[in-house]
């Protein structure tokens, strides 16, 4: 396993983890932009733009882009979050050059008006699709409630109204500001021919201009209270809880991950034993969401409406108890082994490794081979986790409740 | 786009192992180089299709019940033991099987195998742990009401396959409401048997040691004959579930060939031409050109003796009919032939997916278990790649003519139904 970092003159960074034993290679363009970087008039533009990037360039039509990916048998897609937009593909090593030719070109899209108009309907469909998914509505609502006026509270999809009103020229202006050379990291992992890779990226991406795009990172607000999203059409009560957690740049991210696993993994966790095993909820999960200069522990619960208050009470009791006692040795050992298994399984696939290596770099300017990463995680002590729970106060939650209840 | 051809040489060396125990349990293994993990997939022929008629949901409840204590361990001890070994595990009911899957570091596989043996052979199935299991399945059923796309596809499968082969594995609320632990226990003890069961492992494994340990743990498990499932054909046509949803969810299925059928590979190529990637016909015509949907797809699915092509589209109610018509039209149009470019692309996609899937221990354990269930043997990547290479455009068109989207089973969940027009 060899790691390389190269920065082009225009500020575009290339990072590579080369593993000649892999059967495939993966590459991704990590653009440091998302809904948190949008001004109020263009809510949802990051995600809409992500769709438009597949609609062709000066020399490729939308159909060409799709055909070329499929001609290589590529595993490819893109995703948009509050703070990252990522375009990726995994192929057999012999297609590396063609994959990069396509991805580099795609990152300078034509943004044609007629494609913009058709794709707007697809975005509106996607908004409707998520309207039928309570779990997504809870996530979206909880982020908005927890972060309220902070940019991280801005919805990824935008609204029907904001998408409806969005103009192609506004998207173009956003693109020019955010998709600049110095705001993008090209990440590659797996069976990579590094020289050819760098040559290709250099040849195609050198003309891109830097913009020093930056990002506003105001302090994270304190969470406040319960918000009810009353919807009679929904049968179950879907609950989301969020409390502050270390930022993606903090030195205790492993402790935060372990804390979330001990409290809210899908098997054997405190919330599992307190809520799922006795069937008070059919789902309980807690995750650590590491964000740029911000962070949160997110807990999702799905329950019978008439039990919702009791379920929330029990979850809070578990948080308080954990803050008082910290983890047991057995819990800590199990959580470490579970995270090690998960990281190993994910790391065995170039596609899984791509996001791990990419986000480590984008957020922390840090590269660690997987075994070392796992070693760091194993070095965390129970006391560190216990302290973290108290420093951040797990009971300081914002709560969002979606379902038939009018109050809790 | 010009004419385009690629030949992918499959260079992955594979090793496969099959070992049948006298009691009917088949052990399958694929050691893989360069990985630390090992994944396991166990299929016990006690799926939802085998649920007693008055106890729909019994297999799903049993799957939950298995981890509530086994052998010397109570519920807490069993879960903690698996967690301590860093084991990701899942127990679930499928149509034809009870499925247990685990993923872990290879060095922990022996200890985890011993725990799985306890769960399968010595589950406690105690009265006082029964009710939460039953309640969880009931809640799953209720949650389904809040997930229209998932509900639509589950109900489609239920109506498409001969009853009870495709039934909703979560069963029925009426049955679950009165389900008694003694009845489910009796059913589980009789039906959980090594006869025709499959235990597959892939990844960082030592096959000889695995066989010897598995023989020790499962060799004296007594087989009992499985009861055959009585099946009844289902009427075709449309079912509309009226609901005030944001999208109209349209799911449809029509017959296809099973995995052992000579036309199987033609069916898989047809699936890819129709729906394998963003250049596929459905994606291009329904989403890219017309902007009717966010998601549209056709997926091949097979039970042992029945198979179908399952198509789903979620769309705004006002364009539901158009979406349905364009989608069915595209499936039908396959019979008019596919181009050489489409054939080349489909072959490349299938083979590349095969090689990339070959890097995942979980995917390989699942794939060899499925191969053995459907075919009674394991296929090498070479064999599959050669079979894909040999499919011709004529064969794909012939397949589509033989299995057109007529006699559709349609499930629409949303404000309004769609109209099925049969055109010839």
PDB file of N, CA, C and O in Angstrom, chain A residues 23-24 51 55 66-67 70-71 76 90 98 121 125-126 129 132 134 233-236 238 267-268 273 277 279 281-282 307 337-338 341-342 345 348, chain B residues 1 4 36-37 68 75-76 79-80 83-84 86 88 132 136 139 143 146 148 244 246-247 249 278-279 287-288 291-292 294 315-316 345 349 356 359:
ATOM      1  N   UNK A  23      -8.351  -5.905  -7.492  1.00  0.00           N
ATOM      2  CA  UNK A  23      -8.854  -6.286  -8.815  1.00  0.00           C
ATOM      3  C   UNK A  23      -9.422  -5.092  -9.578  1.00  0.00           C
ATOM      4  O   UNK A  23      -9.672  -5.176 -10.766  1.00  0.00           O
ATOM      5  N   UNK A  24      -9.688  -3.995  -8.858  1.00  0.00           N
ATOM      6  CA  UNK A  24     -10.302  -2.837  -9.499  1.00  0.00           C
ATOM      7  C   UNK A  24      -9.663  -1.564  -8.964  1.00  0.00           C
ATOM      8  O   UNK A  24      -8.882  -1.604  -8.014  1.00  0.00           O
ATOM      9  N   UNK A  51     -26.787  16.581 -10.331  1.00  0.00           N
ATOM     10  CA  UNK A  51     -27.492  15.901 -11.426  1.00  0.00           C
ATOM     11  C   UNK A  51     -27.048  16.436 -12.783  1.00  0.00           C
ATOM     12  O   UNK A  51     -26.860  15.683 -13.727  1.00  0.00           O
ATOM     13  N   UNK A  55     -25.031  15.619 -17.395  1.00  0.00           N
ATOM     14  CA  UNK A  55     -25.786  15.999 -18.595  1.00  0.00           C
ATOM     15  C   UNK A  55     -24.896  16.440 -19.739  1.00  0.00           C
ATOM     16  O   UNK A  55     -25.372  17.049 -20.703  1.00  0.00           O
ATOM     17  N   UNK A  66     -23.449   8.777 -20.044  1.00  0.00           N
ATOM     18  CA  UNK A  66     -23.993   7.520 -19.518  1.00  0.00           C
ATOM     19  C   UNK A  66     -23.455   6.313 -20.283  1.00  0.00           C
ATOM     20  O   UNK A  66     -23.103   5.291 -19.693  1.00  0.00           O
ATOM     21  N   UNK A  67     -23.400   6.441 -21.603  1.00  0.00           N
ATOM     22  CA  UNK A  67     -22.917   5.326 -22.430  1.00  0.00           C
ATOM     23  C   UNK A  67     -21.462   4.991 -22.105  1.00  0.00           C
ATOM     24  O   UNK A  67     -21.092   3.820 -22.013  1.00  0.00           O
ATOM     25  N   UNK A  70     -21.196   3.090 -18.864  1.00  0.00           N
ATOM     26  CA  UNK A  70     -21.717   1.724 -18.999  1.00  0.00           C
ATOM     27  C   UNK A  70     -20.849   0.877 -19.928  1.00  0.00           C
ATOM     28  O   UNK A  70     -20.733  -0.335 -19.743  1.00  0.00           O
ATOM     29  N   UNK A  71     -20.239   1.504 -20.936  1.00  0.00           N
ATOM     30  CA  UNK A  71     -19.346   0.759 -21.828  1.00  0.00           C
ATOM     31  C   UNK A  71     -18.151   0.171 -21.078  1.00  0.00           C
ATOM     32  O   UNK A  71     -17.567  -0.812 -21.506  1.00  0.00           O
ATOM     33  N   UNK A  76     -20.686   3.517 -10.832  1.00  0.00           N
ATOM     34  CA  UNK A  76     -20.477   4.959 -10.757  1.00  0.00           C
ATOM     35  C   UNK A  76     -21.711   5.670 -10.242  1.00  0.00           C
ATOM     36  O   UNK A  76     -22.830   5.184 -10.369  1.00  0.00           O
ATOM     37  N   UNK A  90     -15.859   3.221 -10.191  1.00  0.00           N
ATOM     38  CA  UNK A  90     -14.928   2.118  -9.983  1.00  0.00           C
ATOM     39  C   UNK A  90     -14.944   1.273 -11.243  1.00  0.00           C
ATOM     40  O   UNK A  90     -16.021   0.997 -11.791  1.00  0.00           O
ATOM     41  N   UNK A  98      -9.667   5.753 -19.463  1.00  0.00           N
ATOM     42  CA  UNK A  98     -10.953   6.201 -20.013  1.00  0.00           C
ATOM     43  C   UNK A  98     -11.863   6.750 -18.928  1.00  0.00           C
ATOM     44  O   UNK A  98     -12.614   7.698 -19.151  1.00  0.00           O
ATOM     45  N   UNK A 121     -37.578  18.489 -13.421  1.00  0.00           N
ATOM     46  CA  UNK A 121     -38.671  17.566 -13.094  1.00  0.00           C
ATOM     47  C   UNK A 121     -38.166  16.365 -12.294  1.00  0.00           C
ATOM     48  O   UNK A 121     -38.856  15.861 -11.410  1.00  0.00           O
ATOM     49  N   UNK A 125     -39.315  15.154  -8.652  1.00  0.00           N
ATOM     50  CA  UNK A 125     -39.679  13.761  -8.346  1.00  0.00           C
ATOM     51  C   UNK A 125     -38.915  13.272  -7.121  1.00  0.00           C
ATOM     52  O   UNK A 125     -39.444  12.552  -6.281  1.00  0.00           O
ATOM     53  N   UNK A 126     -37.645  13.645  -7.048  1.00  0.00           N
ATOM     54  CA  UNK A 126     -36.828  13.172  -5.935  1.00  0.00           C
ATOM     55  C   UNK A 126     -37.341  13.764  -4.618  1.00  0.00           C
ATOM     56  O   UNK A 126     -37.359  13.092  -3.584  1.00  0.00           O
ATOM     57  N   UNK A 129     -40.270  11.771  -3.747  1.00  0.00           N
ATOM     58  CA  UNK A 129     -39.828  10.451  -3.295  1.00  0.00           C
ATOM     59  C   UNK A 129     -39.477  10.487  -1.806  1.00  0.00           C
ATOM     60  O   UNK A 129     -39.891   9.633  -1.024  1.00  0.00           O
ATOM     61  N   UNK A 132     -42.237  10.646   0.828  1.00  0.00           N
ATOM     62  CA  UNK A 132     -42.855   9.364   1.201  1.00  0.00           C
ATOM     63  C   UNK A 132     -41.939   8.531   2.094  1.00  0.00           C
ATOM     64  O   UNK A 132     -42.189   7.353   2.300  1.00  0.00           O
ATOM     65  N   UNK A 134     -40.484   8.674   5.821  1.00  0.00           N
ATOM     66  CA  UNK A 134     -40.420   9.372   7.109  1.00  0.00           C
ATOM     67  C   UNK A 134     -39.005   9.466   7.665  1.00  0.00           C
ATOM     68  O   UNK A 134     -38.626  10.480   8.237  1.00  0.00           O
ATOM     69  N   UNK A 233     -51.168  11.238   8.353  1.00  0.00           N
ATOM     70  CA  UNK A 233     -51.098  10.133   7.393  1.00  0.00           C
ATOM     71  C   UNK A 233     -50.072   9.091   7.814  1.00  0.00           C
ATOM     72  O   UNK A 233     -50.032   7.998   7.289  1.00  0.00           O
ATOM     73  N   UNK A 234     -49.218   9.460   8.756  1.00  0.00           N
ATOM     74  CA  UNK A 234     -48.164   8.546   9.170  1.00  0.00           C
ATOM     75  C   UNK A 234     -48.638   7.717  10.357  1.00  0.00           C
ATOM     76  O   UNK A 234     -49.308   8.226  11.260  1.00  0.00           O
ATOM     77  N   UNK A 235     -48.303   6.426  10.336  1.00  0.00           N
ATOM     78  CA  UNK A 235     -48.826   5.483  11.325  1.00  0.00           C
ATOM     79  C   UNK A 235     -47.967   5.464  12.586  1.00  0.00           C
ATOM     80  O   UNK A 235     -48.468   5.524  13.701  1.00  0.00           O
ATOM     81  N   UNK A 236     -46.666   5.377  12.405  1.00  0.00           N
ATOM     82  CA  UNK A 236     -45.744   5.287  13.537  1.00  0.00           C
ATOM     83  C   UNK A 236     -45.263   6.677  13.934  1.00  0.00           C
ATOM     84  O   UNK A 236     -45.383   7.622  13.168  1.00  0.00           O
ATOM     85  N   UNK A 238     -42.000   8.733  14.376  1.00  0.00           N
ATOM     86  CA  UNK A 238     -40.584   8.657  14.002  1.00  0.00           C
ATOM     87  C   UNK A 238     -39.835   9.772  14.725  1.00  0.00           C
ATOM     88  O   UNK A 238     -40.130  10.947  14.518  1.00  0.00           O
ATOM     89  N   UNK A 267     -26.853  -3.821  17.059  1.00  0.00           N
ATOM     90  CA  UNK A 267     -26.884  -4.999  17.925  1.00  0.00           C
ATOM     91  C   UNK A 267     -26.127  -4.689  19.212  1.00  0.00           C
ATOM     92  O   UNK A 267     -25.155  -3.943  19.213  1.00  0.00           O
ATOM     93  N   UNK A 268     -26.609  -5.274  20.298  1.00  0.00           N
ATOM     94  CA  UNK A 268     -25.853  -5.298  21.555  1.00  0.00           C
ATOM     95  C   UNK A 268     -25.542  -3.967  22.217  1.00  0.00           C
ATOM     96  O   UNK A 268     -24.727  -3.918  23.128  1.00  0.00           O
ATOM     97  N   UNK A 273     -30.623  -2.854  24.033  1.00  0.00           N
ATOM     98  CA  UNK A 273     -31.153  -3.599  25.181  1.00  0.00           C
ATOM     99  C   UNK A 273     -32.295  -2.857  25.867  1.00  0.00           C
ATOM    100  O   UNK A 273     -33.239  -3.464  26.360  1.00  0.00           O
ATOM    101  N   UNK A 277     -34.775  -4.734  22.299  1.00  0.00           N
ATOM    102  CA  UNK A 277     -34.979  -6.087  22.834  1.00  0.00           C
ATOM    103  C   UNK A 277     -36.360  -6.227  23.473  1.00  0.00           C
ATOM    104  O   UNK A 277     -37.060  -7.193  23.202  1.00  0.00           O
ATOM    105  N   UNK A 279     -38.880  -4.638  22.590  1.00  0.00           N
ATOM    106  CA  UNK A 279     -39.839  -4.274  21.543  1.00  0.00           C
ATOM    107  C   UNK A 279     -40.601  -2.986  21.837  1.00  0.00           C
ATOM    108  O   UNK A 279     -41.766  -2.847  21.487  1.00  0.00           O
ATOM    109  N   UNK A 281     -39.436  -0.198  20.606  1.00  0.00           N
ATOM    110  CA  UNK A 281     -39.250   0.443  19.299  1.00  0.00           C
ATOM    111  C   UNK A 281     -38.856  -0.665  18.327  1.00  0.00           C
ATOM    112  O   UNK A 281     -38.384  -1.714  18.750  1.00  0.00           O
ATOM    113  N   UNK A 282     -39.067  -0.432  17.035  1.00  0.00           N
ATOM    114  CA  UNK A 282     -38.567  -1.430  16.088  1.00  0.00           C
ATOM    115  C   UNK A 282     -37.255  -0.968  15.475  1.00  0.00           C
ATOM    116  O   UNK A 282     -36.628  -1.703  14.725  1.00  0.00           O
ATOM    117  N   UNK A 307     -46.475   5.236  22.854  1.00  0.00           N
ATOM    118  CA  UNK A 307     -45.302   4.953  23.690  1.00  0.00           C
ATOM    119  C   UNK A 307     -44.194   5.986  23.507  1.00  0.00           C
ATOM    120  O   UNK A 307     -43.133   5.862  24.118  1.00  0.00           O
ATOM    121  N   UNK A 337     -14.016  -4.131  18.507  1.00  0.00           N
ATOM    122  CA  UNK A 337     -13.980  -5.245  17.553  1.00  0.00           C
ATOM    123  C   UNK A 337     -15.009  -5.072  16.441  1.00  0.00           C
ATOM    124  O   UNK A 337     -14.753  -5.396  15.282  1.00  0.00           O
ATOM    125  N   UNK A 338     -16.167  -4.551  16.783  1.00  0.00           N
ATOM    126  CA  UNK A 338     -17.193  -4.352  15.752  1.00  0.00           C
ATOM    127  C   UNK A 338     -16.751  -3.284  14.748  1.00  0.00           C
ATOM    128  O   UNK A 338     -16.891  -3.462  13.540  1.00  0.00           O
ATOM    129  N   UNK A 341     -14.081  -4.748  12.480  1.00  0.00           N
ATOM    130  CA  UNK A 341     -14.654  -5.620  11.432  1.00  0.00           C
ATOM    131  C   UNK A 341     -15.269  -4.774  10.329  1.00  0.00           C
ATOM    132  O   UNK A 341     -15.060  -5.037   9.136  1.00  0.00           O
ATOM    133  N   UNK A 342     -16.048  -3.782  10.729  1.00  0.00           N
ATOM    134  CA  UNK A 342     -16.740  -2.962   9.727  1.00  0.00           C
ATOM    135  C   UNK A 342     -15.738  -2.224   8.838  1.00  0.00           C
ATOM    136  O   UNK A 342     -15.888  -2.191   7.616  1.00  0.00           O
ATOM    137  N   UNK A 345     -14.024  -4.784   6.446  1.00  0.00           N
ATOM    138  CA  UNK A 345     -14.892  -5.210   5.345  1.00  0.00           C
ATOM    139  C   UNK A 345     -15.032  -4.099   4.306  1.00  0.00           C
ATOM    140  O   UNK A 345     -14.959  -4.338   3.110  1.00  0.00           O
ATOM    141  N   UNK A 348     -11.828  -3.531   2.213  1.00  0.00           N
ATOM    142  CA  UNK A 348     -11.435  -4.548   1.232  1.00  0.00           C
ATOM    143  C   UNK A 348     -11.986  -4.247  -0.158  1.00  0.00           C
ATOM    144  O   UNK A 348     -11.627  -4.894  -1.131  1.00  0.00           O
TER     145      UNK A 348
ATOM    146  N   UNK B   1     -21.682   7.691 -30.908  1.00  0.00           N
ATOM    147  CA  UNK B   1     -20.849   6.598 -30.394  1.00  0.00           C
ATOM    148  C   UNK B   1     -20.621   5.566 -31.484  1.00  0.00           C
ATOM    149  O   UNK B   1     -21.562   5.096 -32.117  1.00  0.00           O
ATOM    150  N   UNK B   4     -18.271  -0.537 -30.511  1.00  0.00           N
ATOM    151  CA  UNK B   4     -17.365  -0.618 -29.381  1.00  0.00           C
ATOM    152  C   UNK B   4     -17.335  -2.036 -28.837  1.00  0.00           C
ATOM    153  O   UNK B   4     -18.368  -2.645 -28.571  1.00  0.00           O
ATOM    154  N   UNK B  36      -8.737  -9.942   5.001  1.00  0.00           N
ATOM    155  CA  UNK B  36      -8.695 -10.356   6.406  1.00  0.00           C
ATOM    156  C   UNK B  36     -10.051 -10.838   6.879  1.00  0.00           C
ATOM    157  O   UNK B  36     -10.164 -11.521   7.882  1.00  0.00           O
ATOM    158  N   UNK B  37     -11.108 -10.452   6.172  1.00  0.00           N
ATOM    159  CA  UNK B  37     -12.447 -10.782   6.641  1.00  0.00           C
ATOM    160  C   UNK B  37     -12.894 -12.131   6.104  1.00  0.00           C
ATOM    161  O   UNK B  37     -12.333 -12.675   5.153  1.00  0.00           O
ATOM    162  N   UNK B  68     -32.381 -14.753  20.953  1.00  0.00           N
ATOM    163  CA  UNK B  68     -32.800 -14.491  22.341  1.00  0.00           C
ATOM    164  C   UNK B  68     -32.376 -15.632  23.258  1.00  0.00           C
ATOM    165  O   UNK B  68     -33.093 -16.009  24.172  1.00  0.00           O
ATOM    166  N   UNK B  75     -30.174 -14.490  26.287  1.00  0.00           N
ATOM    167  CA  UNK B  75     -30.236 -13.508  25.206  1.00  0.00           C
ATOM    168  C   UNK B  75     -29.058 -12.532  25.274  1.00  0.00           C
ATOM    169  O   UNK B  75     -28.342 -12.308  24.293  1.00  0.00           O
ATOM    170  N   UNK B  76     -28.887 -11.974  26.436  1.00  0.00           N
ATOM    171  CA  UNK B  76     -27.830 -10.983  26.638  1.00  0.00           C
ATOM    172  C   UNK B  76     -26.447 -11.584  26.374  1.00  0.00           C
ATOM    173  O   UNK B  76     -25.608 -11.006  25.699  1.00  0.00           O
ATOM    174  N   UNK B  79     -25.903 -12.284  22.529  1.00  0.00           N
ATOM    175  CA  UNK B  79     -25.611 -11.054  21.787  1.00  0.00           C
ATOM    176  C   UNK B  79     -24.236 -10.495  22.134  1.00  0.00           C
ATOM    177  O   UNK B  79     -23.492 -10.070  21.261  1.00  0.00           O
ATOM    178  N   UNK B  80     -23.934 -10.506  23.429  1.00  0.00           N
ATOM    179  CA  UNK B  80     -22.636  -9.975  23.857  1.00  0.00           C
ATOM    180  C   UNK B  80     -21.481 -10.813  23.302  1.00  0.00           C
ATOM    181  O   UNK B  80     -20.427 -10.276  22.948  1.00  0.00           O
ATOM    182  N   UNK B  83     -21.012  -9.836  19.736  1.00  0.00           N
ATOM    183  CA  UNK B  83     -20.455  -8.479  19.692  1.00  0.00           C
ATOM    184  C   UNK B  83     -18.970  -8.478  20.063  1.00  0.00           C
ATOM    185  O   UNK B  83     -18.164  -7.785  19.446  1.00  0.00           O
ATOM    186  N   UNK B  84     -18.632  -9.261  21.094  1.00  0.00           N
ATOM    187  CA  UNK B  84     -17.243  -9.279  21.565  1.00  0.00           C
ATOM    188  C   UNK B  84     -16.307  -9.781  20.469  1.00  0.00           C
ATOM    189  O   UNK B  84     -15.131  -9.429  20.429  1.00  0.00           O
ATOM    190  N   UNK B  86     -16.681  -9.043  17.422  1.00  0.00           N
ATOM    191  CA  UNK B  86     -16.765  -8.083  16.312  1.00  0.00           C
ATOM    192  C   UNK B  86     -17.610  -8.592  15.169  1.00  0.00           C
ATOM    193  O   UNK B  86     -17.359  -8.271  14.007  1.00  0.00           O
ATOM    194  N   UNK B  88     -20.706  -8.869  12.761  1.00  0.00           N
ATOM    195  CA  UNK B  88     -21.920  -8.241  12.238  1.00  0.00           C
ATOM    196  C   UNK B  88     -22.831  -9.388  11.840  1.00  0.00           C
ATOM    197  O   UNK B  88     -22.434 -10.225  11.033  1.00  0.00           O
ATOM    198  N   UNK B 132     -41.690 -10.126  22.827  1.00  0.00           N
ATOM    199  CA  UNK B 132     -40.997  -9.017  22.139  1.00  0.00           C
ATOM    200  C   UNK B 132     -40.694  -9.333  20.669  1.00  0.00           C
ATOM    201  O   UNK B 132     -40.757  -8.437  19.815  1.00  0.00           O
ATOM    202  N   UNK B 136     -42.029  -7.084  17.638  1.00  0.00           N
ATOM    203  CA  UNK B 136     -41.147  -6.423  16.672  1.00  0.00           C
ATOM    204  C   UNK B 136     -41.637  -6.652  15.246  1.00  0.00           C
ATOM    205  O   UNK B 136     -41.602  -5.744  14.413  1.00  0.00           O
ATOM    206  N   UNK B 139     -44.612  -4.518  14.626  1.00  0.00           N
ATOM    207  CA  UNK B 139     -44.218  -3.120  14.409  1.00  0.00           C
ATOM    208  C   UNK B 139     -43.597  -2.920  13.025  1.00  0.00           C
ATOM    209  O   UNK B 139     -43.807  -1.893  12.388  1.00  0.00           O
ATOM    210  N   UNK B 143     -44.677  -0.217  10.334  1.00  0.00           N
ATOM    211  CA  UNK B 143     -43.723   0.702   9.722  1.00  0.00           C
ATOM    212  C   UNK B 143     -43.856   0.665   8.197  1.00  0.00           C
ATOM    213  O   UNK B 143     -43.671   1.666   7.513  1.00  0.00           O
ATOM    214  N   UNK B 146     -45.716   3.255   6.498  1.00  0.00           N
ATOM    215  CA  UNK B 146     -45.059   4.551   6.313  1.00  0.00           C
ATOM    216  C   UNK B 146     -44.009   4.513   5.202  1.00  0.00           C
ATOM    217  O   UNK B 146     -43.330   5.503   4.953  1.00  0.00           O
ATOM    218  N   UNK B 148     -44.202   3.529   1.534  1.00  0.00           N
ATOM    219  CA  UNK B 148     -45.016   3.035   0.418  1.00  0.00           C
ATOM    220  C   UNK B 148     -44.235   2.303  -0.673  1.00  0.00           C
ATOM    221  O   UNK B 148     -44.738   1.311  -1.222  1.00  0.00           O
ATOM    222  N   UNK B 244     -52.951   8.580  -0.036  1.00  0.00           N
ATOM    223  CA  UNK B 244     -52.632   9.960  -0.377  1.00  0.00           C
ATOM    224  C   UNK B 244     -51.124  10.177  -0.256  1.00  0.00           C
ATOM    225  O   UNK B 244     -50.657  10.879   0.621  1.00  0.00           O
ATOM    226  N   UNK B 246     -47.184  11.220  -1.837  1.00  0.00           N
ATOM    227  CA  UNK B 246     -46.620  12.255  -2.697  1.00  0.00           C
ATOM    228  C   UNK B 246     -46.392  11.709  -4.103  1.00  0.00           C
ATOM    229  O   UNK B 246     -46.644  12.375  -5.100  1.00  0.00           O
ATOM    230  N   UNK B 247     -45.891  10.480  -4.179  1.00  0.00           N
ATOM    231  CA  UNK B 247     -45.683   9.837  -5.477  1.00  0.00           C
ATOM    232  C   UNK B 247     -46.698   8.724  -5.661  1.00  0.00           C
ATOM    233  O   UNK B 247     -47.196   8.157  -4.681  1.00  0.00           O
ATOM    234  N   UNK B 249     -46.680   5.009  -6.633  1.00  0.00           N
ATOM    235  CA  UNK B 249     -45.682   3.945  -6.697  1.00  0.00           C
ATOM    236  C   UNK B 249     -46.240   2.830  -7.570  1.00  0.00           C
ATOM    237  O   UNK B 249     -47.269   2.252  -7.264  1.00  0.00           O
ATOM    238  N   UNK B 278     -27.055   3.941 -16.342  1.00  0.00           N
ATOM    239  CA  UNK B 278     -27.772   5.148 -16.739  1.00  0.00           C
ATOM    240  C   UNK B 278     -27.979   5.248 -18.245  1.00  0.00           C
ATOM    241  O   UNK B 278     -28.728   6.096 -18.702  1.00  0.00           O
ATOM    242  N   UNK B 279     -27.291   4.377 -19.028  1.00  0.00           N
ATOM    243  CA  UNK B 279     -27.550   4.391 -20.464  1.00  0.00           C
ATOM    244  C   UNK B 279     -28.608   3.358 -20.845  1.00  0.00           C
ATOM    245  O   UNK B 279     -28.935   3.208 -22.016  1.00  0.00           O
ATOM    246  N   UNK B 287     -36.565   8.455 -17.556  1.00  0.00           N
ATOM    247  CA  UNK B 287     -36.031   9.556 -16.750  1.00  0.00           C
ATOM    248  C   UNK B 287     -35.316  10.611 -17.590  1.00  0.00           C
ATOM    249  O   UNK B 287     -35.646  11.786 -17.536  1.00  0.00           O
ATOM    250  N   UNK B 288     -34.310  10.180 -18.366  1.00  0.00           N
ATOM    251  CA  UNK B 288     -33.460  11.171 -19.014  1.00  0.00           C
ATOM    252  C   UNK B 288     -34.196  11.983 -20.073  1.00  0.00           C
ATOM    253  O   UNK B 288     -34.062  13.196 -20.136  1.00  0.00           O
ATOM    254  N   UNK B 291     -38.050  12.949 -18.033  1.00  0.00           N
ATOM    255  CA  UNK B 291     -38.086  13.499 -16.675  1.00  0.00           C
ATOM    256  C   UNK B 291     -39.301  13.046 -15.870  1.00  0.00           C
ATOM    257  O   UNK B 291     -39.820  13.786 -15.044  1.00  0.00           O
ATOM    258  N   UNK B 292     -39.776  11.810 -16.127  1.00  0.00           N
ATOM    259  CA  UNK B 292     -41.006  11.361 -15.459  1.00  0.00           C
ATOM    260  C   UNK B 292     -40.768  10.849 -14.045  1.00  0.00           C
ATOM    261  O   UNK B 292     -41.687  10.799 -13.238  1.00  0.00           O
ATOM    262  N   UNK B 294     -37.710   9.833 -10.699  1.00  0.00           N
ATOM    263  CA  UNK B 294     -36.339   9.803 -10.181  1.00  0.00           C
ATOM    264  C   UNK B 294     -35.801   8.376 -10.308  1.00  0.00           C
ATOM    265  O   UNK B 294     -34.700   8.158 -10.775  1.00  0.00           O
ATOM    266  N   UNK B 315     -43.538   8.004  -9.317  1.00  0.00           N
ATOM    267  CA  UNK B 315     -43.757   9.179 -10.152  1.00  0.00           C
ATOM    268  C   UNK B 315     -44.875  10.072  -9.616  1.00  0.00           C
ATOM    269  O   UNK B 315     -45.669   9.650  -8.784  1.00  0.00           O
ATOM    270  N   UNK B 316     -44.923  11.316 -10.108  1.00  0.00           N
ATOM    271  CA  UNK B 316     -46.012  12.192  -9.725  1.00  0.00           C
ATOM    272  C   UNK B 316     -47.333  11.598 -10.207  1.00  0.00           C
ATOM    273  O   UNK B 316     -47.393  11.086 -11.339  1.00  0.00           O
ATOM    274  N   UNK B 345     -22.085  -3.734 -24.489  1.00  0.00           N
ATOM    275  CA  UNK B 345     -22.127  -3.003 -23.232  1.00  0.00           C
ATOM    276  C   UNK B 345     -22.648  -3.907 -22.103  1.00  0.00           C
ATOM    277  O   UNK B 345     -22.105  -3.929 -21.004  1.00  0.00           O
ATOM    278  N   UNK B 349     -20.685  -4.930 -18.723  1.00  0.00           N
ATOM    279  CA  UNK B 349     -21.232  -4.596 -17.405  1.00  0.00           C
ATOM    280  C   UNK B 349     -21.361  -5.829 -16.532  1.00  0.00           C
ATOM    281  O   UNK B 349     -21.020  -5.805 -15.353  1.00  0.00           O
ATOM    282  N   UNK B 356     -15.801  -7.279  -9.793  1.00  0.00           N
ATOM    283  CA  UNK B 356     -15.787  -6.374  -8.642  1.00  0.00           C
ATOM    284  C   UNK B 356     -16.521  -6.994  -7.458  1.00  0.00           C
ATOM    285  O   UNK B 356     -16.109  -6.821  -6.319  1.00  0.00           O
ATOM    286  N   UNK B 359     -14.489  -9.184  -5.110  1.00  0.00           N
ATOM    287  CA  UNK B 359     -13.620  -8.623  -4.081  1.00  0.00           C
ATOM    288  C   UNK B 359     -14.289  -8.590  -2.710  1.00  0.00           C
ATOM    289  O   UNK B 359     -13.655  -8.297  -1.718  1.00  0.00           O
TER     290      UNK B 359
END
